[in-house]
Short mmCIF file of N, CA and C in Angstrom, two decimals:
data_model
loop_
_atom_site.label_atom_id
_atom_site.label_comp_id
_atom_site.label_asym_id
_atom_site.label_seq_id
_atom_site.Cartn_x
_atom_site.Cartn_y
_atom_site.Cartn_z
N GLU A 1401 -51.97 11.50 1.46
CA GLU A 1401 -50.94 12.11 0.65
C GLU A 1401 -50.34 13.28 1.44
N ILE A 1402 -49.03 13.43 1.36
CA ILE A 1402 -48.34 14.44 2.14
C ILE A 1402 -48.78 15.84 1.75
N SER A 1403 -48.98 16.09 0.47
CA SER A 1403 -49.35 17.43 0.04
C SER A 1403 -50.72 17.85 0.58
N ALA A 1404 -51.54 16.86 0.96
CA ALA A 1404 -52.88 17.16 1.46
C ALA A 1404 -52.88 17.44 2.96
N CYS A 1405 -51.77 17.19 3.63
CA CYS A 1405 -51.79 17.40 5.08
C CYS A 1405 -51.68 18.89 5.41
N LEU A 1406 -52.22 19.25 6.53
CA LEU A 1406 -52.18 20.64 6.97
C LEU A 1406 -50.80 20.94 7.53
N VAL A 1407 -50.29 22.11 7.24
CA VAL A 1407 -49.00 22.52 7.74
C VAL A 1407 -49.02 22.49 9.26
N GLY A 1408 -48.04 21.81 9.84
CA GLY A 1408 -47.95 21.73 11.29
C GLY A 1408 -48.75 20.60 11.89
N SER A 1409 -49.56 19.90 11.09
CA SER A 1409 -50.34 18.80 11.67
C SER A 1409 -49.39 17.67 12.05
N GLU A 1410 -49.78 16.90 13.06
CA GLU A 1410 -48.95 15.82 13.57
C GLU A 1410 -48.66 14.78 12.49
N MET A 1411 -49.66 14.45 11.67
CA MET A 1411 -49.47 13.46 10.62
C MET A 1411 -48.49 13.95 9.56
N CYS A 1412 -48.58 15.20 9.20
CA CYS A 1412 -47.69 15.79 8.20
C CYS A 1412 -46.24 15.79 8.72
N ILE A 1413 -46.06 16.17 9.96
CA ILE A 1413 -44.72 16.19 10.55
C ILE A 1413 -44.14 14.79 10.59
N ARG A 1414 -44.95 13.80 10.98
CA ARG A 1414 -44.50 12.42 11.04
C ARG A 1414 -44.12 11.92 9.64
N ASP A 1415 -44.93 12.24 8.63
CA ASP A 1415 -44.64 11.81 7.26
C ASP A 1415 -43.33 12.43 6.76
N ARG A 1416 -43.12 13.70 7.07
CA ARG A 1416 -41.87 14.35 6.66
C ARG A 1416 -40.68 13.71 7.37
N HIS A 1417 -40.87 13.37 8.64
CA HIS A 1417 -39.80 12.73 9.40
C HIS A 1417 -39.43 11.37 8.77
N ILE A 1418 -40.42 10.60 8.37
CA ILE A 1418 -40.19 9.30 7.74
C ILE A 1418 -39.45 9.49 6.42
N ILE A 1419 -39.88 10.44 5.62
CA ILE A 1419 -39.24 10.71 4.34
C ILE A 1419 -37.79 11.15 4.55
N ASN A 1420 -37.58 12.04 5.51
CA ASN A 1420 -36.21 12.50 5.79
C ASN A 1420 -35.33 11.36 6.26
N LYS A 1421 -35.88 10.50 7.11
CA LYS A 1421 -35.11 9.37 7.63
C LYS A 1421 -34.76 8.40 6.50
N ARG A 1422 -35.73 8.09 5.64
CA ARG A 1422 -35.46 7.18 4.51
C ARG A 1422 -34.47 7.81 3.55
N SER A 1423 -34.58 9.09 3.32
CA SER A 1423 -33.65 9.78 2.44
C SER A 1423 -32.24 9.73 3.01
N SER A 1424 -32.12 9.94 4.30
CA SER A 1424 -30.82 9.88 4.98
C SER A 1424 -30.21 8.49 4.87
N HIS A 1425 -31.04 7.45 5.09
CA HIS A 1425 -30.54 6.07 4.97
C HIS A 1425 -30.10 5.77 3.55
N LEU A 1426 -30.83 6.26 2.56
CA LEU A 1426 -30.48 6.03 1.16
C LEU A 1426 -29.17 6.74 0.83
N THR A 1427 -29.01 7.96 1.31
CA THR A 1427 -27.76 8.69 1.09
C THR A 1427 -26.59 7.96 1.73
N ASP A 1428 -26.77 7.48 2.96
CA ASP A 1428 -25.72 6.71 3.63
C ASP A 1428 -25.37 5.46 2.84
N PHE A 1429 -26.39 4.76 2.33
CA PHE A 1429 -26.16 3.55 1.54
C PHE A 1429 -25.35 3.88 0.29
N VAL A 1430 -25.73 4.92 -0.42
CA VAL A 1430 -25.03 5.30 -1.64
C VAL A 1430 -23.57 5.65 -1.32
N ASN A 1431 -23.34 6.38 -0.24
CA ASN A 1431 -21.97 6.76 0.13
C ASN A 1431 -21.13 5.54 0.50
N THR A 1432 -21.70 4.60 1.25
CA THR A 1432 -20.94 3.40 1.61
C THR A 1432 -20.71 2.52 0.39
N TYR A 1433 -21.68 2.46 -0.51
CA TYR A 1433 -21.53 1.69 -1.74
C TYR A 1433 -20.40 2.27 -2.58
N ARG A 1434 -20.35 3.59 -2.69
CA ARG A 1434 -19.27 4.25 -3.45
C ARG A 1434 -17.91 3.93 -2.84
N LYS A 1435 -17.83 4.00 -1.52
CA LYS A 1435 -16.57 3.74 -0.83
C LYS A 1435 -16.08 2.33 -1.15
N LEU A 1436 -17.02 1.40 -1.21
CA LEU A 1436 -16.68 0.01 -1.46
C LEU A 1436 -16.30 -0.24 -2.91
N THR A 1437 -17.01 0.37 -3.85
CA THR A 1437 -16.81 0.06 -5.26
C THR A 1437 -15.78 0.96 -5.94
N GLU A 1438 -15.45 2.09 -5.34
CA GLU A 1438 -14.52 3.02 -5.98
C GLU A 1438 -13.18 3.08 -5.26
N LEU A 1439 -12.73 1.95 -4.74
CA LEU A 1439 -11.46 1.90 -4.04
C LEU A 1439 -10.33 2.17 -5.04
N PRO A 1440 -9.58 3.26 -4.83
CA PRO A 1440 -8.50 3.56 -5.77
C PRO A 1440 -7.34 2.58 -5.60
N LEU A 1441 -6.50 2.48 -6.62
CA LEU A 1441 -5.30 1.66 -6.51
C LEU A 1441 -4.42 2.24 -5.41
N PRO A 1442 -3.74 1.37 -4.67
CA PRO A 1442 -2.87 1.88 -3.60
C PRO A 1442 -1.74 2.75 -4.16
N LYS A 1443 -1.48 3.86 -3.48
CA LYS A 1443 -0.34 4.71 -3.80
C LYS A 1443 0.74 4.37 -2.77
N LYS A 1444 1.56 3.39 -3.13
CA LYS A 1444 2.51 2.84 -2.17
C LYS A 1444 3.75 3.71 -2.01
N GLU A 1445 4.15 3.82 -0.76
CA GLU A 1445 5.41 4.48 -0.40
C GLU A 1445 5.94 3.73 0.82
N GLN A 1446 7.20 3.92 1.11
CA GLN A 1446 7.78 3.22 2.26
C GLN A 1446 7.18 3.79 3.54
N ILE A 1447 6.56 2.90 4.31
CA ILE A 1447 5.88 3.28 5.54
C ILE A 1447 6.39 2.42 6.69
N ASN A 1448 6.55 3.04 7.84
CA ASN A 1448 6.87 2.30 9.06
C ASN A 1448 5.55 1.78 9.62
N LEU A 1449 5.27 0.50 9.41
CA LEU A 1449 4.01 -0.10 9.84
C LEU A 1449 3.82 0.02 11.35
N THR A 1450 4.88 -0.14 12.10
CA THR A 1450 4.82 -0.03 13.56
C THR A 1450 4.33 1.37 13.96
N ALA A 1451 4.91 2.39 13.35
CA ALA A 1451 4.52 3.77 13.65
C ALA A 1451 3.08 4.04 13.23
N LEU A 1452 2.67 3.48 12.09
CA LEU A 1452 1.30 3.69 11.61
C LEU A 1452 0.29 3.08 12.59
N ILE A 1453 0.59 1.91 13.10
CA ILE A 1453 -0.29 1.29 14.10
C ILE A 1453 -0.35 2.17 15.35
N SER A 1454 0.80 2.63 15.81
CA SER A 1454 0.84 3.50 17.00
C SER A 1454 0.04 4.78 16.80
N GLN A 1455 0.16 5.39 15.61
CA GLN A 1455 -0.58 6.62 15.32
C GLN A 1455 -2.08 6.37 15.30
N THR A 1456 -2.48 5.23 14.75
CA THR A 1456 -3.91 4.92 14.69
C THR A 1456 -4.44 4.61 16.08
N LEU A 1457 -3.68 3.91 16.89
CA LEU A 1457 -4.08 3.65 18.28
C LEU A 1457 -4.27 4.97 19.03
N ALA A 1458 -3.40 5.95 18.75
CA ALA A 1458 -3.49 7.24 19.44
C ALA A 1458 -4.83 7.93 19.17
N LEU A 1459 -5.41 7.69 17.99
CA LEU A 1459 -6.72 8.28 17.68
C LEU A 1459 -7.81 7.80 18.65
N TYR A 1460 -7.62 6.62 19.19
CA TYR A 1460 -8.61 5.99 20.06
C TYR A 1460 -8.25 6.08 21.54
N GLN A 1461 -7.16 6.75 21.87
CA GLN A 1461 -6.65 6.71 23.25
C GLN A 1461 -7.69 7.16 24.29
N SER A 1462 -8.43 8.23 24.01
CA SER A 1462 -9.41 8.69 25.00
C SER A 1462 -10.51 7.64 25.20
N LYS A 1463 -10.92 6.97 24.14
CA LYS A 1463 -11.95 5.91 24.25
C LYS A 1463 -11.39 4.71 25.01
N PHE A 1464 -10.14 4.35 24.74
CA PHE A 1464 -9.50 3.26 25.48
C PHE A 1464 -9.47 3.59 26.97
N ASN A 1465 -9.10 4.82 27.29
CA ASN A 1465 -9.06 5.24 28.69
C ASN A 1465 -10.46 5.21 29.31
N GLU A 1466 -11.44 5.73 28.59
CA GLU A 1466 -12.82 5.78 29.08
C GLU A 1466 -13.35 4.39 29.41
N LEU A 1467 -13.04 3.40 28.56
CA LEU A 1467 -13.53 2.03 28.76
C LEU A 1467 -12.54 1.16 29.54
N ASN A 1468 -11.44 1.79 29.98
CA ASN A 1468 -10.41 1.09 30.75
C ASN A 1468 -9.87 -0.13 29.99
N ILE A 1469 -9.60 0.06 28.70
CA ILE A 1469 -9.11 -1.03 27.85
C ILE A 1469 -7.59 -1.10 27.94
N ASP A 1470 -7.10 -2.28 28.23
CA ASP A 1470 -5.67 -2.55 28.26
C ASP A 1470 -5.21 -2.83 26.83
N VAL A 1471 -4.42 -1.93 26.27
CA VAL A 1471 -3.90 -2.10 24.91
C VAL A 1471 -2.46 -2.59 25.01
N GLN A 1472 -2.22 -3.75 24.42
CA GLN A 1472 -0.89 -4.36 24.46
C GLN A 1472 -0.30 -4.34 23.05
N PHE A 1473 0.80 -3.59 22.92
CA PHE A 1473 1.45 -3.49 21.61
C PHE A 1473 2.93 -3.18 21.83
N ASP A 1474 3.78 -4.08 21.37
CA ASP A 1474 5.22 -3.88 21.45
C ASP A 1474 5.65 -3.12 20.19
N HIS A 1475 5.92 -1.85 20.35
CA HIS A 1475 6.28 -1.01 19.20
C HIS A 1475 7.78 -0.73 19.14
N SER A 1476 8.57 -1.64 19.72
CA SER A 1476 10.02 -1.41 19.76
C SER A 1476 10.73 -1.73 18.45
N GLU A 1477 10.14 -2.58 17.60
CA GLU A 1477 10.78 -2.95 16.34
C GLU A 1477 10.05 -2.31 15.16
N ASN A 1478 10.82 -1.65 14.31
CA ASN A 1478 10.23 -1.03 13.12
C ASN A 1478 10.06 -2.06 12.00
N HIS A 1479 8.93 -1.95 11.31
CA HIS A 1479 8.65 -2.81 10.15
C HIS A 1479 8.35 -1.88 8.97
N LEU A 1480 9.30 -1.78 8.03
CA LEU A 1480 9.15 -0.90 6.88
C LEU A 1480 8.60 -1.68 5.69
N LEU A 1481 7.48 -1.19 5.14
CA LEU A 1481 6.83 -1.84 4.01
C LEU A 1481 6.38 -0.79 3.00
N LEU A 1482 6.17 -1.22 1.76
CA LEU A 1482 5.59 -0.35 0.74
C LEU A 1482 4.08 -0.46 0.82
N LEU A 1483 3.43 0.62 1.27
CA LEU A 1483 1.99 0.61 1.53
C LEU A 1483 1.38 1.95 1.15
N ASP A 1484 0.07 1.94 0.97
CA ASP A 1484 -0.70 3.17 0.89
C ASP A 1484 -1.10 3.51 2.32
N GLN A 1485 -0.50 4.53 2.87
CA GLN A 1485 -0.69 4.87 4.27
C GLN A 1485 -2.16 5.08 4.62
N HIS A 1486 -2.89 5.82 3.80
CA HIS A 1486 -4.28 6.14 4.10
C HIS A 1486 -5.16 4.88 4.07
N GLN A 1487 -4.92 4.01 3.10
CA GLN A 1487 -5.72 2.80 3.01
C GLN A 1487 -5.44 1.86 4.18
N ILE A 1488 -4.18 1.68 4.52
CA ILE A 1488 -3.86 0.77 5.63
C ILE A 1488 -4.29 1.37 6.96
N GLU A 1489 -4.23 2.68 7.09
CA GLU A 1489 -4.78 3.31 8.29
C GLU A 1489 -6.28 3.02 8.40
N GLN A 1490 -7.00 3.03 7.28
CA GLN A 1490 -8.43 2.70 7.28
C GLN A 1490 -8.66 1.26 7.73
N VAL A 1491 -7.78 0.35 7.35
CA VAL A 1491 -7.86 -1.04 7.80
C VAL A 1491 -7.80 -1.09 9.32
N PHE A 1492 -6.81 -0.39 9.90
CA PHE A 1492 -6.67 -0.40 11.36
C PHE A 1492 -7.84 0.29 12.04
N ILE A 1493 -8.33 1.38 11.47
CA ILE A 1493 -9.50 2.06 12.03
C ILE A 1493 -10.69 1.11 12.06
N ASN A 1494 -10.92 0.38 10.97
CA ASN A 1494 -12.04 -0.56 10.94
C ASN A 1494 -11.90 -1.64 12.02
N LEU A 1495 -10.71 -2.21 12.14
CA LEU A 1495 -10.52 -3.30 13.11
C LEU A 1495 -10.56 -2.80 14.55
N PHE A 1496 -9.95 -1.63 14.83
CA PHE A 1496 -10.00 -1.10 16.19
C PHE A 1496 -11.43 -0.69 16.56
N SER A 1497 -12.17 -0.14 15.60
CA SER A 1497 -13.57 0.21 15.86
C SER A 1497 -14.39 -1.03 16.20
N ASN A 1498 -14.16 -2.12 15.46
CA ASN A 1498 -14.87 -3.36 15.76
C ASN A 1498 -14.51 -3.87 17.15
N SER A 1499 -13.25 -3.78 17.51
CA SER A 1499 -12.83 -4.21 18.85
C SER A 1499 -13.50 -3.36 19.93
N LEU A 1500 -13.52 -2.06 19.73
CA LEU A 1500 -14.19 -1.18 20.70
C LEU A 1500 -15.64 -1.56 20.88
N HIS A 1501 -16.32 -1.84 19.79
CA HIS A 1501 -17.73 -2.24 19.87
C HIS A 1501 -17.87 -3.55 20.65
N ALA A 1502 -16.98 -4.50 20.40
CA ALA A 1502 -17.04 -5.81 21.05
C ALA A 1502 -16.70 -5.74 22.54
N LEU A 1503 -15.99 -4.71 22.96
CA LEU A 1503 -15.52 -4.61 24.35
C LEU A 1503 -16.40 -3.73 25.23
N GLN A 1504 -17.53 -3.27 24.73
CA GLN A 1504 -18.38 -2.31 25.45
C GLN A 1504 -18.73 -2.74 26.87
N ASN A 1505 -19.14 -3.97 27.07
CA ASN A 1505 -19.60 -4.41 28.39
C ASN A 1505 -18.80 -5.59 28.91
N VAL A 1506 -17.49 -5.54 28.71
CA VAL A 1506 -16.61 -6.63 29.11
C VAL A 1506 -15.78 -6.19 30.31
N SER A 1507 -15.68 -7.07 31.31
CA SER A 1507 -14.79 -6.75 32.42
C SER A 1507 -13.37 -7.08 31.99
N GLU A 1508 -12.44 -6.26 32.38
CA GLU A 1508 -11.03 -6.39 32.00
C GLU A 1508 -10.84 -6.46 30.48
N PRO A 1509 -11.36 -5.46 29.75
CA PRO A 1509 -11.23 -5.47 28.29
C PRO A 1509 -9.78 -5.32 27.84
N ARG A 1510 -9.45 -6.02 26.74
CA ARG A 1510 -8.06 -6.03 26.28
C ARG A 1510 -8.02 -6.10 24.76
N ILE A 1511 -7.10 -5.34 24.18
CA ILE A 1511 -6.77 -5.42 22.75
C ILE A 1511 -5.27 -5.71 22.68
N LYS A 1512 -4.91 -6.71 21.89
CA LYS A 1512 -3.51 -7.05 21.73
C LYS A 1512 -3.15 -7.01 20.25
N ILE A 1513 -2.05 -6.31 19.94
CA ILE A 1513 -1.57 -6.22 18.56
C ILE A 1513 -0.18 -6.86 18.54
N GLU A 1514 -0.02 -7.84 17.65
CA GLU A 1514 1.26 -8.53 17.52
C GLU A 1514 1.75 -8.42 16.08
N LEU A 1515 3.01 -8.04 15.94
CA LEU A 1515 3.67 -7.95 14.64
C LEU A 1515 4.71 -9.05 14.54
N THR A 1516 4.64 -9.84 13.47
CA THR A 1516 5.63 -10.88 13.23
C THR A 1516 6.08 -10.80 11.79
N LYS A 1517 7.29 -11.33 11.54
CA LYS A 1517 7.84 -11.27 10.19
C LYS A 1517 8.61 -12.55 9.92
N ASP A 1518 8.43 -13.10 8.71
CA ASP A 1518 9.31 -14.16 8.24
C ASP A 1518 9.82 -13.73 6.87
N LYS A 1519 10.45 -14.62 6.13
CA LYS A 1519 11.05 -14.19 4.86
C LYS A 1519 10.02 -13.89 3.78
N HIS A 1520 8.77 -14.33 3.95
CA HIS A 1520 7.75 -14.13 2.92
C HIS A 1520 6.74 -13.04 3.24
N ARG A 1521 6.51 -12.79 4.52
CA ARG A 1521 5.43 -11.86 4.87
C ARG A 1521 5.65 -11.24 6.25
N THR A 1522 4.97 -10.11 6.42
CA THR A 1522 4.82 -9.48 7.73
C THR A 1522 3.36 -9.63 8.10
N GLN A 1523 3.12 -10.07 9.33
CA GLN A 1523 1.74 -10.28 9.78
C GLN A 1523 1.45 -9.40 10.98
N VAL A 1524 0.21 -8.93 11.02
CA VAL A 1524 -0.29 -8.18 12.17
C VAL A 1524 -1.51 -8.94 12.67
N MET A 1525 -1.47 -9.35 13.93
CA MET A 1525 -2.63 -10.00 14.53
C MET A 1525 -3.23 -9.05 15.56
N ILE A 1526 -4.51 -8.74 15.37
CA ILE A 1526 -5.24 -7.86 16.28
C ILE A 1526 -6.29 -8.72 16.99
N SER A 1527 -6.16 -8.83 18.30
CA SER A 1527 -7.05 -9.68 19.10
C SER A 1527 -7.73 -8.85 20.17
N ASP A 1528 -8.95 -9.26 20.51
CA ASP A 1528 -9.63 -8.66 21.67
C ASP A 1528 -10.38 -9.76 22.41
N ASN A 1529 -10.67 -9.49 23.66
CA ASN A 1529 -11.41 -10.45 24.48
C ASN A 1529 -12.87 -10.03 24.64
N GLY A 1530 -13.42 -9.47 23.59
CA GLY A 1530 -14.80 -8.98 23.59
C GLY A 1530 -15.82 -10.09 23.42
N ILE A 1531 -17.02 -9.68 22.97
CA ILE A 1531 -18.15 -10.61 22.89
C ILE A 1531 -17.95 -11.70 21.84
N GLY A 1532 -17.05 -11.52 20.92
CA GLY A 1532 -16.74 -12.55 19.93
C GLY A 1532 -17.71 -12.58 18.77
N ILE A 1533 -17.39 -13.42 17.83
CA ILE A 1533 -18.20 -13.62 16.62
C ILE A 1533 -18.72 -15.04 16.67
N PRO A 1534 -20.04 -15.22 16.69
CA PRO A 1534 -20.58 -16.58 16.73
C PRO A 1534 -20.05 -17.41 15.56
N LYS A 1535 -19.77 -18.69 15.82
CA LYS A 1535 -19.19 -19.56 14.80
C LYS A 1535 -20.03 -19.63 13.54
N ASP A 1536 -21.35 -19.58 13.67
CA ASP A 1536 -22.20 -19.68 12.47
C ASP A 1536 -22.11 -18.43 11.60
N LEU A 1537 -21.45 -17.38 12.08
CA LEU A 1537 -21.30 -16.15 11.28
C LEU A 1537 -19.89 -15.99 10.70
N HIS A 1538 -18.96 -16.86 11.08
CA HIS A 1538 -17.57 -16.73 10.63
C HIS A 1538 -17.45 -16.61 9.11
N ASP A 1539 -18.25 -17.37 8.37
CA ASP A 1539 -18.14 -17.35 6.91
C ASP A 1539 -18.88 -16.18 6.26
N LYS A 1540 -19.57 -15.38 7.06
CA LYS A 1540 -20.36 -14.27 6.51
C LYS A 1540 -19.74 -12.89 6.73
N ILE A 1541 -18.76 -12.80 7.61
CA ILE A 1541 -18.30 -11.49 8.05
C ILE A 1541 -17.66 -10.63 6.97
N PHE A 1542 -17.17 -11.23 5.90
CA PHE A 1542 -16.55 -10.45 4.82
C PHE A 1542 -17.51 -10.20 3.66
N ILE A 1543 -18.77 -10.61 3.80
CA ILE A 1543 -19.78 -10.39 2.76
C ILE A 1543 -20.23 -8.93 2.83
N PRO A 1544 -20.28 -8.24 1.68
CA PRO A 1544 -20.71 -6.83 1.70
C PRO A 1544 -22.09 -6.66 2.33
N TYR A 1545 -22.20 -5.65 3.17
CA TYR A 1545 -23.43 -5.23 3.85
C TYR A 1545 -23.91 -6.20 4.92
N PHE A 1546 -23.13 -7.22 5.25
CA PHE A 1546 -23.50 -8.10 6.36
C PHE A 1546 -23.05 -7.42 7.65
N THR A 1547 -23.96 -7.31 8.59
CA THR A 1547 -23.62 -6.71 9.88
C THR A 1547 -24.48 -7.32 10.98
N THR A 1548 -23.95 -7.32 12.18
CA THR A 1548 -24.72 -7.76 13.34
C THR A 1548 -25.10 -6.57 14.22
N ARG A 1549 -24.66 -5.38 13.82
CA ARG A 1549 -24.95 -4.17 14.59
C ARG A 1549 -26.17 -3.46 14.05
N LYS A 1550 -26.92 -2.84 14.95
CA LYS A 1550 -28.08 -2.05 14.52
C LYS A 1550 -27.66 -0.87 13.66
N THR A 1551 -26.55 -0.25 13.99
CA THR A 1551 -26.11 0.94 13.28
C THR A 1551 -24.97 0.67 12.30
N GLY A 1552 -24.61 -0.60 12.10
CA GLY A 1552 -23.50 -0.93 11.21
C GLY A 1552 -23.88 -0.86 9.75
N SER A 1553 -22.90 -0.54 8.91
CA SER A 1553 -23.15 -0.48 7.46
C SER A 1553 -22.83 -1.81 6.78
N GLY A 1554 -22.02 -2.63 7.43
CA GLY A 1554 -21.65 -3.91 6.84
C GLY A 1554 -20.58 -3.81 5.77
N ILE A 1555 -19.83 -2.70 5.74
CA ILE A 1555 -18.76 -2.61 4.73
C ILE A 1555 -17.36 -2.57 5.34
N GLY A 1556 -17.25 -2.44 6.65
CA GLY A 1556 -15.94 -2.30 7.28
C GLY A 1556 -14.99 -3.44 6.96
N LEU A 1557 -15.42 -4.68 7.22
CA LEU A 1557 -14.55 -5.82 6.96
C LEU A 1557 -14.42 -6.10 5.47
N THR A 1558 -15.47 -5.83 4.71
CA THR A 1558 -15.39 -6.00 3.25
C THR A 1558 -14.37 -5.03 2.67
N LEU A 1559 -14.42 -3.78 3.09
CA LEU A 1559 -13.46 -2.78 2.64
C LEU A 1559 -12.05 -3.15 3.08
N THR A 1560 -11.92 -3.62 4.31
CA THR A 1560 -10.62 -4.05 4.83
C THR A 1560 -10.04 -5.16 3.97
N LYS A 1561 -10.86 -6.14 3.63
CA LYS A 1561 -10.43 -7.26 2.79
C LYS A 1561 -10.00 -6.75 1.41
N SER A 1562 -10.78 -5.85 0.82
CA SER A 1562 -10.44 -5.30 -0.50
C SER A 1562 -9.12 -4.54 -0.46
N ILE A 1563 -8.91 -3.76 0.58
CA ILE A 1563 -7.65 -3.00 0.70
C ILE A 1563 -6.47 -3.96 0.83
N MET A 1564 -6.62 -4.97 1.67
CA MET A 1564 -5.52 -5.92 1.85
C MET A 1564 -5.21 -6.66 0.56
N GLU A 1565 -6.24 -7.06 -0.17
CA GLU A 1565 -6.03 -7.76 -1.45
C GLU A 1565 -5.38 -6.83 -2.48
N ALA A 1566 -5.75 -5.55 -2.46
CA ALA A 1566 -5.14 -4.57 -3.37
C ALA A 1566 -3.65 -4.39 -3.06
N HIS A 1567 -3.25 -4.71 -1.84
CA HIS A 1567 -1.85 -4.64 -1.44
C HIS A 1567 -1.14 -5.98 -1.63
N GLY A 1568 -1.80 -6.95 -2.27
CA GLY A 1568 -1.20 -8.26 -2.49
C GLY A 1568 -1.18 -9.12 -1.25
N GLY A 1569 -1.97 -8.76 -0.26
CA GLY A 1569 -2.01 -9.51 1.00
C GLY A 1569 -3.39 -10.07 1.27
N GLY A 1570 -3.71 -10.20 2.53
CA GLY A 1570 -5.01 -10.74 2.89
C GLY A 1570 -5.33 -10.55 4.36
N ILE A 1571 -6.54 -10.95 4.72
CA ILE A 1571 -7.00 -10.91 6.10
C ILE A 1571 -7.81 -12.17 6.35
N HIS A 1572 -7.67 -12.72 7.54
CA HIS A 1572 -8.53 -13.84 7.92
C HIS A 1572 -8.81 -13.79 9.42
N LEU A 1573 -9.90 -14.43 9.78
CA LEU A 1573 -10.28 -14.58 11.18
C LEU A 1573 -9.61 -15.84 11.69
N LYS A 1574 -8.84 -15.70 12.74
CA LYS A 1574 -8.19 -16.87 13.34
C LYS A 1574 -9.24 -17.62 14.15
N ARG A 1575 -9.45 -18.87 13.82
CA ARG A 1575 -10.56 -19.63 14.39
C ARG A 1575 -10.17 -20.51 15.58
N ASP A 1576 -8.92 -20.67 15.85
CA ASP A 1576 -8.49 -21.60 16.91
C ASP A 1576 -8.10 -20.86 18.19
N THR A 1577 -8.87 -19.88 18.55
CA THR A 1577 -8.55 -19.08 19.73
C THR A 1577 -9.83 -18.70 20.47
N THR A 1578 -9.70 -18.44 21.76
CA THR A 1578 -10.87 -18.04 22.55
C THR A 1578 -11.18 -16.56 22.35
N GLU A 1579 -10.20 -15.82 21.84
CA GLU A 1579 -10.41 -14.40 21.57
C GLU A 1579 -10.78 -14.22 20.09
N THR A 1580 -11.26 -13.03 19.76
CA THR A 1580 -11.48 -12.69 18.36
C THR A 1580 -10.16 -12.14 17.84
N SER A 1581 -9.61 -12.81 16.85
CA SER A 1581 -8.30 -12.42 16.31
C SER A 1581 -8.36 -12.34 14.79
N PHE A 1582 -8.01 -11.17 14.26
CA PHE A 1582 -7.88 -10.99 12.83
C PHE A 1582 -6.40 -10.91 12.49
N VAL A 1583 -6.02 -11.62 11.43
CA VAL A 1583 -4.62 -11.64 11.00
C VAL A 1583 -4.53 -10.97 9.63
N LEU A 1584 -3.70 -9.93 9.56
CA LEU A 1584 -3.41 -9.24 8.31
C LEU A 1584 -2.06 -9.74 7.81
N ALA A 1585 -2.00 -10.14 6.54
CA ALA A 1585 -0.75 -10.62 5.97
C ALA A 1585 -0.32 -9.68 4.84
N PHE A 1586 0.88 -9.13 4.98
CA PHE A 1586 1.48 -8.28 3.95
C PHE A 1586 2.60 -9.10 3.31
N MET A 1587 2.38 -9.51 2.06
CA MET A 1587 3.38 -10.34 1.37
C MET A 1587 4.55 -9.46 0.94
N HIS A 1588 5.76 -9.91 1.22
CA HIS A 1588 6.94 -9.10 0.93
C HIS A 1588 7.16 -8.86 -0.55
N ALA A 1589 6.74 -9.78 -1.39
CA ALA A 1589 6.91 -9.58 -2.83
C ALA A 1589 6.15 -8.36 -3.31
N TYR A 1590 5.07 -7.97 -2.58
CA TYR A 1590 4.26 -6.83 -2.97
C TYR A 1590 4.53 -5.58 -2.13
N SER A 1591 5.11 -5.77 -0.95
CA SER A 1591 5.15 -4.63 -0.03
C SER A 1591 6.51 -4.39 0.65
N TYR A 1592 7.50 -5.15 0.28
CA TYR A 1592 8.79 -4.98 0.95
C TYR A 1592 9.62 -3.96 0.18
N PRO A 1593 10.24 -3.01 0.87
CA PRO A 1593 11.06 -2.02 0.17
C PRO A 1593 12.28 -2.68 -0.49
N LEU A 1594 12.61 -2.21 -1.68
CA LEU A 1594 13.74 -2.78 -2.42
C LEU A 1594 15.04 -2.14 -2.00
#
């Protein structure tokens, strides 16, 4: 019993360390669970999606430079949509973070962002040439708390999917490519400025 241990004894210190570590993990779990279950409704305003992607990429610029990642993004055309800026920024943060993790030990690492538009939707495809997602895990990646990382919470893609659905859109993993590619679809009926 912890109360019976002598102050400063090795066993007492180890027991306190275990309790602190478990408490920290429980707190992290509760915080991630709240983030997932308490997603507020989007507060939509007209946003330049191209500029938002550029601003989010800028947050990672030093890491891209450090890992010598070639980021390919044509930001010459503006795409104006009705979006919750903070929520969609979180979507890009989640996807860029995943790409960074996948590119850790890759020679000639690359992230490519492509924006396309038709009369029904605007799509953003984010691809990287990292370690990839094994085919047997493709159907699990959007399940809450599923992760392949030791330090992952397993809510990044689940939260991303929830945010996209709250915007009347969606996200899917493109399966017919050698790279890992996620496609975000913003339906114009829900997000196009009037």
